Amino acid sequence: MGFAGLVFSNDSILSSQSLSSEVSHKVEMNNGIVKITVSRPYGNLRGIKYHGVENLLDDSLDRDDRGYWDCSWEDVNGSNGKQSMILGDRFQVIMQTNNQVEVSFKTTWKSSDPLPALNVDKRYVMLSGSSGFYTYAIYERLKGWPGMFLWETRIVFKLSQKWFQYMAISDTRQRIMPTIADRERGQSLAYPEAVLLKNPLNSELEGEVDDKYQYSSESKNDRVHGWISLNSGIGFWIITPSYEFRTAGPLKQDLTGHVGPICLSMLMSAHYTGVPLNVTFENGEPWKKVFGPVFIHLNSVSDKTKATSLWGDAKQQTWKEIISWPYSFPHSPDFLKSDQRGSVIGQLSIQDEYLKVGNGPARFAHVGLAAPGDARSWEYQTKGYQFWTRTDEHGNFFIKAVLPGAYNLHAWVSGVMGNYMYEATVTVTPGSVTKLPPLVFKPPRDGPTLWEIGIPNRHAAEFYVPNVTKNINTLYLEQDKFRQYGLWERYAELYPENDLVFTVGTSDYAKDWFFAHVLRRLPDGKLKATTWQIVFDLPKVDKAGTYKLRLVLAAAHMAEVQVRVNRRDAIRPDFTTGLTGRDNAIARHGIHGVQRSFTAALPGSLFVNGRNTIFLHQPRNQEAFQGVMYDYIRLEGPPQSTH
């Protein structure tokens, strides 16, 4: 089906940008399946017409507050900044044929504007026969512009409360959601995002907790999410065919959707990471980045009783979009097509001289390219692009559709401690296939493993996550229990007086190691620092040797881990991580934040033959969410000859 074409018209409205009445222009894009109405020149979505429904967006809201791009920012002086819609000041038809329409809404920064120092070219693309539309944007800073902080940028869709009730994030994370009115009648809990529902319109939701962070997802898993209208049989989906333009790699967690109903495409934020992912632009620093395209897919089913089956169709469409990446149709020269990109191939193996099993091909490892840095820098990178894949069972990998440039190659393997980085710079040129020499990952190690707790997998899900006793979200009773609200309070219930004691060889970390090292709330409401113990036997201590305690944290929030060996009350710890982390993963129901690794060199003189105890003390107790999640702990003995 071809295009009905572009339609331009004017509406007399009261502008949301001023107190005066002005003429607001709009443009309609219509391919006979979907019609979208966009304000001109702002470039905000006012309406989406599909399958007989006049507007899938919430038309009770201001016309320019229904679908938009925005950002949170601040200038370097801290004197100006806020959350700002990205509003175009110039409209242009980029192309219009029988098969495609692409329009642009450009924002041009002026030094007199109280706005972020960014030029933004925001675009919408509609293809013939497509059940949906695409949107992408080019962000640019010119040389000489003033510095600024960019905290977040995203695309927001506020859907109609009349039509959409059911949210779907994955095969198992789907449910009927409460309404805005339900939240307003509810009881606020420890922070504004968390609300205990009372007298909701749907009585089955009575007593449940609603919190938008319960629906976060890792970037590698968030390829499609959206909402379903149970009373019209319509689905609204955001499909992200590539996460190359998102920040901080495949494990970065972020919001997907929440009560509203609201559907989000989070492109950049500091959620689950903290300050390190606030983007800092120095005075005079130029920058350009293309965000997207993402595809807004609409689907429908004639039998409304089968509306939830729309999820399956959305997944099929997602694979079609992934296979088509990089798209050939975006008309901006800043979005590079397949023949303008390159690829990288190689093989990764593991070599740990102290392991009897586990060496050889790095099976199903995560391998990626990121801007040059250190072995962990990919988790903090925000300005550039990243390209990730998985190795096969033989350790082979193929990273395709890589933008030209200089990169470091990074890898990690579930079950193997540490981060791998290829020491040479990998240069990618258009049309090239760069074949790397055999790569060998030698994980950090100085001696044989005496004992270990957990699995080095960058999260804490293998540890004990308790059941909730109140404030339940029924979606997580049998899965992802760490997403339940208030688990930090369960520690004091399970350990009301004495802290956790883990005995190596007897205790089971899946049952006896609480997933988060948190504070204990006392009956008077005060928060008490906690000290965990690891009890173990050393038959014969090498007093002249050095033992290494590997502490790998899956998350940390304004916390510190102090290590003491056999002397709980020693004034000075034998090792401390120092104050670390602003992940806030404990409060936001994440099972990890940003990984941090520490190595404590412990003299043999601290240990005794026989029973020993390592004390892990977390002293910071100003707020309830201070604490850490451990990924993996290992004690290594002094080096030994392995030959």
XYZ file of C-alpha atoms in Angstrom:
643
model
C 0.000 0.000 0.000
C 1.427 3.404 -0.938
C 1.357 6.676 0.932
C -1.579 8.957 1.290
C 1.189 11.535 1.480
C 2.168 14.276 3.878
C -0.542 16.603 5.086
C 0.216 20.031 6.565
C -2.317 21.962 8.604
C -2.679 24.582 11.325
C -4.481 24.469 14.668
C -5.147 27.473 16.854
C -4.225 26.416 20.373
C -2.928 27.826 23.606
C 0.804 27.153 23.410
C 2.361 25.142 26.233
C 5.542 27.176 25.725
C 4.025 30.586 26.450
C 0.940 32.217 27.850
C -0.140 33.627 24.514
C -2.351 32.022 21.919
C -0.477 31.153 18.737
C -0.877 29.105 15.632
C 0.499 25.584 16.058
C 1.360 23.728 12.858
C 1.297 19.999 12.411
C 2.260 17.407 9.859
C 0.575 14.059 9.264
C 2.395 10.991 7.935
C 0.082 8.271 6.622
C 0.930 5.040 4.815
C -2.607 3.667 4.855
C -1.890 1.447 7.857
C -0.698 3.968 10.423
C -1.153 7.719 10.609
C 0.938 9.830 12.938
C 0.413 13.500 13.701
C 3.506 15.504 14.639
C 3.676 19.121 15.803
C 5.619 21.444 13.525
C 8.342 22.563 14.092
C 8.589 21.023 17.597
C 8.494 17.453 16.328
C 6.416 16.051 19.205
C 3.919 13.278 18.537
C 0.329 14.350 19.064
C -1.483 11.357 17.676
C -1.095 7.798 16.403
C -4.068 6.439 14.501
C -4.227 2.698 13.920
C -6.765 -0.087 13.375
C -9.805 2.158 13.793
C -8.572 3.841 16.984
C -8.271 7.572 16.417
C -5.408 8.100 18.892
C -3.359 5.524 20.791
C -1.724 8.339 22.757
C -3.317 10.017 25.765
C -5.342 12.824 24.207
C -6.330 14.132 27.631
C -2.811 15.583 27.898
C -1.418 18.731 26.355
C -0.866 18.098 22.652
C 2.918 18.293 22.937
C 3.109 16.143 26.067
C 2.107 12.815 24.534
C 5.151 11.585 22.621
C 8.541 13.306 22.677
C 12.315 13.182 23.023
C 13.792 14.811 26.116
C 16.981 15.113 28.145
C 18.138 15.964 31.661
C 21.136 18.266 31.803
C 23.035 20.956 33.672
C 25.680 23.475 32.680
C 29.148 23.149 34.183
C 28.504 25.990 36.618
C 25.403 24.336 38.003
C 23.496 27.559 37.384
C 21.200 26.259 34.690
C 19.753 22.857 34.003
C 16.644 20.737 34.136
C 14.673 18.116 32.271
C 13.910 19.617 28.879
C 11.887 18.450 25.913
C 13.912 18.525 22.730
C 11.805 20.886 20.620
C 12.636 21.558 17.011
C 12.798 25.076 15.637
C 13.046 24.114 11.959
C 11.051 21.551 9.980
C 12.173 19.929 6.748
C 10.912 17.179 4.471
C 14.005 15.047 3.860
C 12.447 12.732 1.295
C 9.009 11.792 0.037
C 8.460 8.921 -2.398
C 5.831 6.234 -2.905
C 7.864 3.974 -0.618
C 9.209 6.252 2.102
C 8.707 9.540 3.887
C 11.354 11.021 6.183
C 10.981 14.330 8.004
C 13.356 16.302 10.207
C 12.816 18.593 13.180
C 16.038 20.431 13.985
C 16.969 22.123 17.229
C 19.711 24.726 16.838
C 21.402 25.906 20.027
C 21.982 29.598 20.622
C 24.137 30.962 23.415
C 21.214 33.058 24.629
C 19.019 29.953 25.084
C 18.541 28.496 28.590
C 18.833 25.079 26.935
C 21.490 22.370 26.674
C 24.346 23.219 24.327
C 23.262 20.682 21.718
C 22.080 20.701 18.151
C 19.557 17.908 17.643
C 18.226 16.647 14.326
C 15.169 14.589 15.284
C 13.673 12.416 12.559
C 10.629 10.294 11.805
C 10.564 7.721 9.016
C 7.565 5.872 7.619
C 7.826 3.087 5.036
C 5.178 1.805 2.671
C 3.444 -1.325 3.966
C 4.980 -0.976 7.418
C 2.852 -1.317 10.517
C 4.606 1.403 12.446
C 7.246 4.097 12.095
C 10.884 4.753 12.968
C 12.480 7.550 14.899
C 16.106 8.527 15.404
C 18.116 11.640 16.217
C 21.563 13.090 15.652
C 22.976 14.900 18.686
C 25.839 17.305 18.027
C 28.043 19.763 19.902
C 30.289 22.099 17.963
C 33.834 22.996 18.891
C 34.011 25.938 21.265
C 30.651 25.415 22.903
C 30.383 25.672 26.716
C 30.703 22.544 28.825
C 27.689 20.729 30.228
C 26.514 17.564 31.962
C 24.055 15.292 30.185
C 22.393 12.976 32.685
C 19.758 11.306 30.599
C 18.102 11.256 27.214
C 15.118 9.184 26.152
C 11.996 8.854 24.003
C 8.677 8.934 25.870
C 5.275 7.680 24.743
C 2.278 8.378 26.979
C -0.376 5.965 25.849
C -4.134 6.188 26.237
C -5.396 5.068 29.642
C -8.616 4.098 27.938
C -6.973 1.536 25.694
C -3.839 0.100 27.305
C -3.790 -1.957 30.497
C -1.324 -4.814 29.949
C 2.473 -4.406 29.854
C 4.908 -6.968 28.418
C 8.692 -6.924 28.805
C 9.653 -10.564 28.238
C 8.081 -14.006 27.863
C 7.572 -14.216 31.631
C 7.381 -10.551 32.668
C 3.876 -9.567 31.607
C 0.930 -8.351 33.619
C -2.137 -6.151 33.966
C -0.908 -2.881 35.430
C -2.502 -0.486 37.890
C -3.608 2.973 36.816
C -2.450 6.453 37.718
C -5.564 6.804 39.879
C -4.650 3.566 41.685
C -1.253 4.996 42.570
C -2.771 8.259 43.732
C -5.018 6.346 46.145
C -2.122 4.216 47.348
C 0.364 4.623 50.160
C 3.841 5.940 49.421
C 6.585 3.700 50.743
C 10.306 4.303 51.317
C 10.663 6.439 48.187
C 8.161 8.099 45.819
C 8.400 5.515 43.039
C 7.155 2.716 45.319
C 3.442 2.749 46.202
C 1.316 0.225 48.098
C -1.966 -0.090 46.220
C -5.141 0.451 48.218
C -8.636 0.183 46.751
C -7.441 -0.124 43.141
C -10.019 -0.267 40.368
C -8.911 -3.840 39.735
C -9.471 -5.477 43.133
C -6.991 -8.254 42.276
C -4.206 -5.687 42.675
C -5.169 -4.858 46.269
C -2.142 -4.856 48.564
C 0.433 -5.093 45.788
C 3.367 -2.744 45.333
C 3.907 -0.780 42.156
C 7.377 0.581 41.423
C 8.674 1.443 37.954
C 12.113 0.037 38.782
C 10.605 -3.441 39.137
C 10.293 -3.432 35.347
C 13.861 -2.506 34.442
C 15.820 -4.662 32.032
C 19.399 -5.162 30.868
C 20.217 -3.597 27.529
C 21.072 -6.947 25.922
C 17.643 -8.299 26.891
C 15.599 -5.195 26.113
C 15.054 -5.551 22.396
C 11.271 -5.214 22.542
C 8.774 -4.134 25.181
C 5.387 -2.504 25.115
C 1.715 -2.469 25.972
C -1.374 -4.380 24.876
C -4.930 -3.098 24.737
C -7.081 -5.942 26.006
C -10.292 -4.183 24.976
C -9.263 -3.378 21.391
C -6.742 -6.109 20.583
C -3.954 -3.640 19.723
C -0.271 -3.783 20.666
C 2.185 -0.876 20.945
C 5.874 -1.858 20.928
C 9.282 -0.210 21.003
C 11.739 -2.391 19.113
C 15.460 -1.696 19.503
C 17.258 -3.671 16.785
C 20.724 -2.701 18.018
C 21.987 -1.369 21.324
C 25.194 0.015 19.792
C 24.051 3.574 20.596
C 23.050 2.923 24.207
C 25.592 3.641 26.915
C 27.700 1.326 29.086
C 27.400 -1.940 27.215
C 25.060 -4.942 27.270
C 24.577 -5.204 31.041
C 23.410 -1.628 31.587
C 19.987 -1.728 33.254
C 17.281 0.807 32.611
C 13.574 1.492 32.667
C 11.213 0.056 30.060
C 7.695 1.177 30.914
C 5.492 1.938 33.879
C 2.096 3.074 35.070
C 0.661 5.805 32.884
C 0.613 3.815 30.687
C 4.085 4.965 29.607
C 6.482 3.278 27.197
C 10.129 4.387 27.213
C 13.168 4.103 25.026
C 16.015 4.887 27.404
C 19.063 5.910 25.409
C 21.320 7.243 28.154
C 20.989 7.435 31.938
C 22.821 6.887 35.223
C 20.291 4.368 36.570
C 22.021 1.480 38.379
C 25.414 3.095 37.848
C 25.410 6.526 39.425
C 27.599 9.538 38.716
C 30.141 7.781 36.425
C 27.496 7.604 33.698
C 26.622 11.272 33.816
C 28.121 12.484 30.547
C 30.556 15.350 31.034
C 31.424 17.655 28.155
C 34.338 19.979 28.778
C 34.322 23.557 27.559
C 34.939 23.541 23.838
C 34.500 19.766 23.420
C 32.811 18.730 20.149
C 30.699 15.581 19.899
C 28.278 13.848 17.572
C 26.218 10.698 18.046
C 23.287 9.037 16.316
C 20.658 7.554 18.646
C 18.493 4.959 16.935
C 16.587 4.312 14.804
C 14.116 2.478 16.991
C 10.949 1.040 15.485
C 7.512 1.753 16.901
C 5.599 -1.363 15.884
C 1.818 -1.604 16.005
C -0.066 -4.872 15.694
C -3.595 -6.152 16.224
C -5.658 -9.292 16.581
C -9.307 -9.723 15.596
C -10.132 -11.970 18.553
C -9.639 -9.723 21.581
C -9.558 -12.748 23.899
C -6.201 -13.568 22.291
C -4.759 -10.079 22.681
C -1.786 -11.303 24.720
C -0.641 -13.296 21.668
C 0.453 -9.970 20.201
C 3.646 -10.394 22.224
C 4.635 -13.325 20.017
C 4.078 -11.284 16.869
C 6.132 -8.425 18.336
C 9.017 -10.835 18.957
C 8.881 -12.058 15.370
C 8.956 -8.479 14.128
C 11.910 -7.786 16.422
C 13.987 -10.514 14.768
C 13.139 -9.077 11.365
C 14.397 -5.676 12.510
C 17.569 -7.160 14.020
C 18.358 -9.012 10.799
C 17.857 -5.785 8.835
C 20.386 -3.839 10.943
C 22.025 -1.561 9.982
C 19.043 -0.176 8.125
C 19.465 0.937 4.534
C 16.710 3.572 4.534
C 17.724 6.372 7.003
C 18.603 9.380 4.864
C 21.015 11.097 7.236
C 24.659 10.763 6.144
C 25.528 10.405 9.846
C 23.848 6.990 9.979
C 26.287 4.660 8.257
C 24.975 1.816 6.132
C 26.291 -1.740 5.954
C 28.901 -1.072 3.258
C 30.268 1.827 5.302
C 30.999 -0.401 8.286
C 33.448 -3.180 9.018
C 33.651 -6.394 11.012
C 36.022 -8.148 13.413
C 36.561 -11.899 13.806
C 38.678 -13.927 16.196
C 38.886 -16.694 18.768
C 39.229 -16.416 22.528
C 40.574 -19.056 24.906
C 41.103 -19.223 28.667
C 44.408 -20.068 30.308
C 44.542 -20.401 34.102
C 47.528 -22.417 35.216
C 45.904 -23.305 38.530
C 42.779 -24.804 36.963
C 42.586 -28.511 36.188
C 39.368 -28.044 34.219
C 37.937 -24.990 32.481
C 40.868 -24.049 30.268
C 40.493 -24.012 26.510
C 37.925 -22.220 24.344
C 36.063 -19.360 26.017
C 32.626 -20.828 25.392
C 29.720 -18.372 25.038
C 31.789 -15.441 26.269
C 30.607 -11.867 25.819
C 32.980 -10.079 23.434
C 32.713 -6.440 22.446
C 34.380 -3.388 20.980
C 34.402 -0.069 22.839
C 36.382 3.154 22.711
C 39.975 2.838 23.973
C 40.329 2.732 27.739
C 41.145 0.166 30.385
C 39.788 -3.335 31.020
C 36.672 -2.011 32.767
C 36.088 1.209 30.859
C 33.322 -0.198 28.657
C 31.011 -0.177 31.694
C 31.444 3.582 32.020
C 31.595 4.748 28.416
C 28.843 7.123 27.365
C 29.934 9.178 24.368
C 30.703 6.548 21.767
C 29.289 3.296 20.425
C 29.773 -0.309 21.491
C 29.426 -3.526 19.492
C 28.920 -6.856 21.256
C 28.417 -10.507 20.420
C 28.797 -13.971 21.996
C 31.405 -16.587 21.184
C 30.366 -20.042 20.040
C 31.295 -23.268 21.851
C 34.748 -23.103 20.283
C 35.414 -19.526 21.386
C 34.976 -18.083 17.892
C 33.351 -14.673 17.486
C 32.203 -12.405 14.673
C 31.367 -8.772 15.429
C 29.589 -7.259 12.451
C 28.376 -3.826 11.380
C 31.056 -1.948 13.330
C 31.408 1.778 12.716
C 34.853 2.840 11.477
C 37.208 3.837 14.252
C 39.719 2.711 16.864
C 38.570 0.337 19.591
C 39.657 -1.900 22.424
C 38.308 -5.439 22.398
C 36.818 -6.545 25.732
C 35.482 -9.865 26.959
C 34.202 -11.634 30.011
C 33.172 -15.225 30.602
C 30.485 -16.315 33.038
C 32.164 -18.488 35.646
C 35.591 -16.896 35.147
C 36.741 -13.971 37.277
C 38.055 -10.840 35.651
C 37.822 -8.698 32.541
C 39.780 -9.392 29.389
C 41.096 -6.639 27.132
C 43.172 -7.183 24.006
C 46.298 -5.080 24.423
C 46.421 -3.787 20.839
C 44.110 -1.179 19.340
C 41.620 -2.631 16.869
C 41.136 -0.343 13.873
C 37.998 -0.802 11.789
C 37.661 0.687 8.300
C 34.676 0.686 5.910
C 34.160 -2.678 4.236
C 37.015 -4.306 6.142
C 37.126 -7.679 7.897
C 39.718 -7.493 10.664
C 40.976 -10.911 11.738
C 42.637 -10.901 15.135
C 45.373 -13.324 16.226
C 44.396 -16.048 18.731
C 43.432 -14.294 21.960
C 44.238 -15.756 25.367
C 42.474 -14.610 28.522
C 44.588 -15.179 31.632
C 42.238 -14.453 34.543
C 43.672 -12.663 37.582
C 45.247 -15.140 39.967
C 48.311 -15.358 42.213
C 47.844 -18.716 43.888
C 45.681 -21.814 44.266
C 42.042 -21.506 45.311
C 41.598 -22.375 48.981
C 37.870 -21.665 48.915
C 35.365 -19.616 46.967
C 31.855 -18.274 47.509
C 29.496 -17.659 44.600
C 30.026 -17.680 40.856
C 31.919 -14.926 39.009
C 28.986 -13.973 36.770
C 28.652 -10.223 37.462
C 25.449 -10.558 39.506
C 24.235 -11.893 42.861
C 21.290 -14.017 41.725
C 22.866 -17.310 42.848
C 22.800 -16.204 46.486
C 19.857 -16.431 48.869
C 17.014 -14.106 47.916
C 14.243 -14.410 50.524
C 10.529 -14.544 49.929
C 8.627 -11.402 50.746
C 6.107 -11.418 53.562
C 4.310 -8.179 52.663
C 4.216 -5.506 49.939
C 4.208 -8.127 47.201
C 4.348 -7.864 43.429
C 2.725 -11.123 42.320
C 4.683 -11.117 39.062
C 7.827 -12.003 41.005
C 6.611 -14.684 43.384
C 8.167 -17.457 41.272
C 10.779 -15.584 39.219
C 13.322 -12.811 39.724
C 12.482 -12.603 43.420
C 15.147 -9.913 43.820
C 12.704 -7.502 42.128
C 10.358 -7.547 45.126
C 10.110 -4.380 47.189
C 11.650 -4.111 50.655
C 14.037 -7.087 50.654
C 16.607 -4.994 52.505
C 14.307 -5.133 55.548
C 14.186 -8.941 55.445
C 17.794 -9.190 56.602
C 16.921 -7.916 60.090
C 14.032 -10.379 60.259
C 16.284 -13.292 59.373
C 19.207 -12.067 61.483
C 17.539 -10.106 64.305
C 20.548 -10.103 66.656
C 23.575 -11.822 65.164
C 24.928 -11.284 61.685
C 25.468 -13.823 58.948
C 28.094 -16.528 59.530
C 29.196 -18.636 56.567
C 31.233 -21.772 57.245
C 33.248 -22.981 54.276
C 32.573 -26.648 53.550
C 29.323 -26.681 55.508
C 27.276 -23.647 54.445
C 25.577 -23.380 51.059
C 25.787 -19.950 49.459
C 22.422 -20.509 47.737
C 20.781 -20.839 51.162
C 23.112 -19.236 53.674
C 24.565 -16.152 51.954
C 22.088 -13.262 51.867
C 22.128 -11.686 48.418
C 22.946 -8.178 49.712
C 25.196 -7.069 52.565
C 22.821 -4.496 54.031
C 22.249 -2.737 57.328
C 20.097 -4.006 60.199
C 17.187 -1.822 61.213
C 16.756 -1.845 64.975
C 13.375 -1.699 66.747
C 13.887 2.025 67.396
C 14.348 2.616 63.678
C 18.083 3.226 63.789
C 20.346 1.542 61.271
C 23.184 -0.609 62.546
C 26.319 -1.537 60.628
C 26.703 -5.260 59.999
C 29.652 -7.645 60.097
C 29.565 -10.917 58.208
C 31.879 -13.805 59.005
C 33.526 -16.395 56.782
C 34.784 -19.298 58.863
C 37.261 -21.743 57.349
C 40.102 -24.132 58.180
C 43.729 -23.854 57.121
C 45.605 -27.044 58.088
C 49.029 -25.507 57.587
C 49.669 -21.786 57.227
C 52.591 -20.391 55.281
C 53.514 -17.647 57.722
C 56.036 -16.105 55.316
C 53.665 -16.159 52.364
C 50.995 -13.766 51.153
C 47.369 -14.834 50.779
C 45.075 -13.016 48.362
C 41.408 -12.353 49.105
C 39.519 -11.528 45.905
C 36.428 -9.433 46.595
C 34.274 -8.909 43.516
C 31.237 -6.701 44.058
C 28.189 -6.944 41.818
C 26.858 -3.645 43.188
C 27.702 -1.006 45.762
C 25.895 2.031 47.057
C 27.733 4.528 49.262
C 29.280 1.558 51.033
C 32.589 0.228 52.275
C 33.802 -3.293 52.975
C 36.434 -3.584 55.670
C 38.331 -6.876 55.958
C 39.737 -8.154 59.237
C 41.370 -11.533 59.733
C 40.810 -13.256 63.108
C 40.533 -9.894 64.911
C 36.995 -8.596 64.727
C 37.643 -5.609 66.984
C 40.948 -4.478 65.480
C 40.918 -0.704 65.123
C 42.520 -0.751 61.709
C 41.180 -3.161 59.103
C 43.594 -5.396 57.234
C 42.033 -4.103 54.017
C 39.282 -1.715 52.989
C 37.590 -0.986 49.709
C 37.083 2.586 50.797
C 33.792 4.333 50.180
C 32.539 3.062 46.834
C 29.540 3.021 44.516
C 26.368 4.955 43.761
C 24.529 2.122 41.998
C 21.395 2.236 44.163
C 20.678 -1.304 42.957
C 19.382 -2.406 46.365
C 16.558 0.135 46.358
C 15.884 -0.252 42.638
C 15.523 -4.045 42.682
C 18.574 -4.725 40.540
C 20.597 -7.878 41.164
C 23.689 -5.995 40.044
C 24.983 -2.540 39.313
C 28.525 -1.907 38.101
C 31.092 -4.575 38.908
C 34.027 -3.592 41.125
C 36.961 -5.872 41.943
C 39.325 -5.618 44.888
C 42.302 -7.717 45.947
C 43.404 -7.809 49.577
C 47.017 -8.944 50.080
C 46.964 -10.619 53.496
C 50.225 -11.645 55.212
C 50.393 -15.275 56.320
C 51.094 -14.040 59.851
C 47.409 -13.061 60.151
C 46.264 -16.684 59.872
C 46.562 -19.636 62.240
C 46.717 -23.353 61.722
C 43.177 -24.653 62.046
C 40.053 -22.492 62.355
C 40.171 -18.935 60.926
C 37.587 -16.200 60.479
C 37.482 -13.361 57.974
C 35.201 -10.527 59.070
C 33.531 -8.387 56.392
C 32.325 -5.166 57.997
C 30.136 -2.595 56.212
C 30.261 0.484 58.512
C 28.363 3.099 56.489
C 24.895 3.458 57.990
C 23.413 6.826 57.073
C 20.554 5.428 54.965
C 18.782 2.105 54.516
C 20.036 1.404 51.016
C 23.747 1.562 51.759
C 25.394 -1.777 51.171
C 26.937 -4.090 48.627
C 26.075 -7.175 46.635
C 28.883 -9.656 46.273
C 29.507 -11.284 42.939
C 32.295 -13.630 43.989
C 34.776 -14.086 46.845
C 37.894 -16.230 46.656
C 40.829 -16.856 48.971
C 44.043 -17.807 47.234
C 47.036 -19.344 48.916
C 50.634 -18.207 48.322
C 51.962 -18.902 44.807
C 52.991 -22.460 44.042
C 54.847 -24.038 41.191
C 52.376 -25.560 38.724
C 54.992 -27.317 36.629
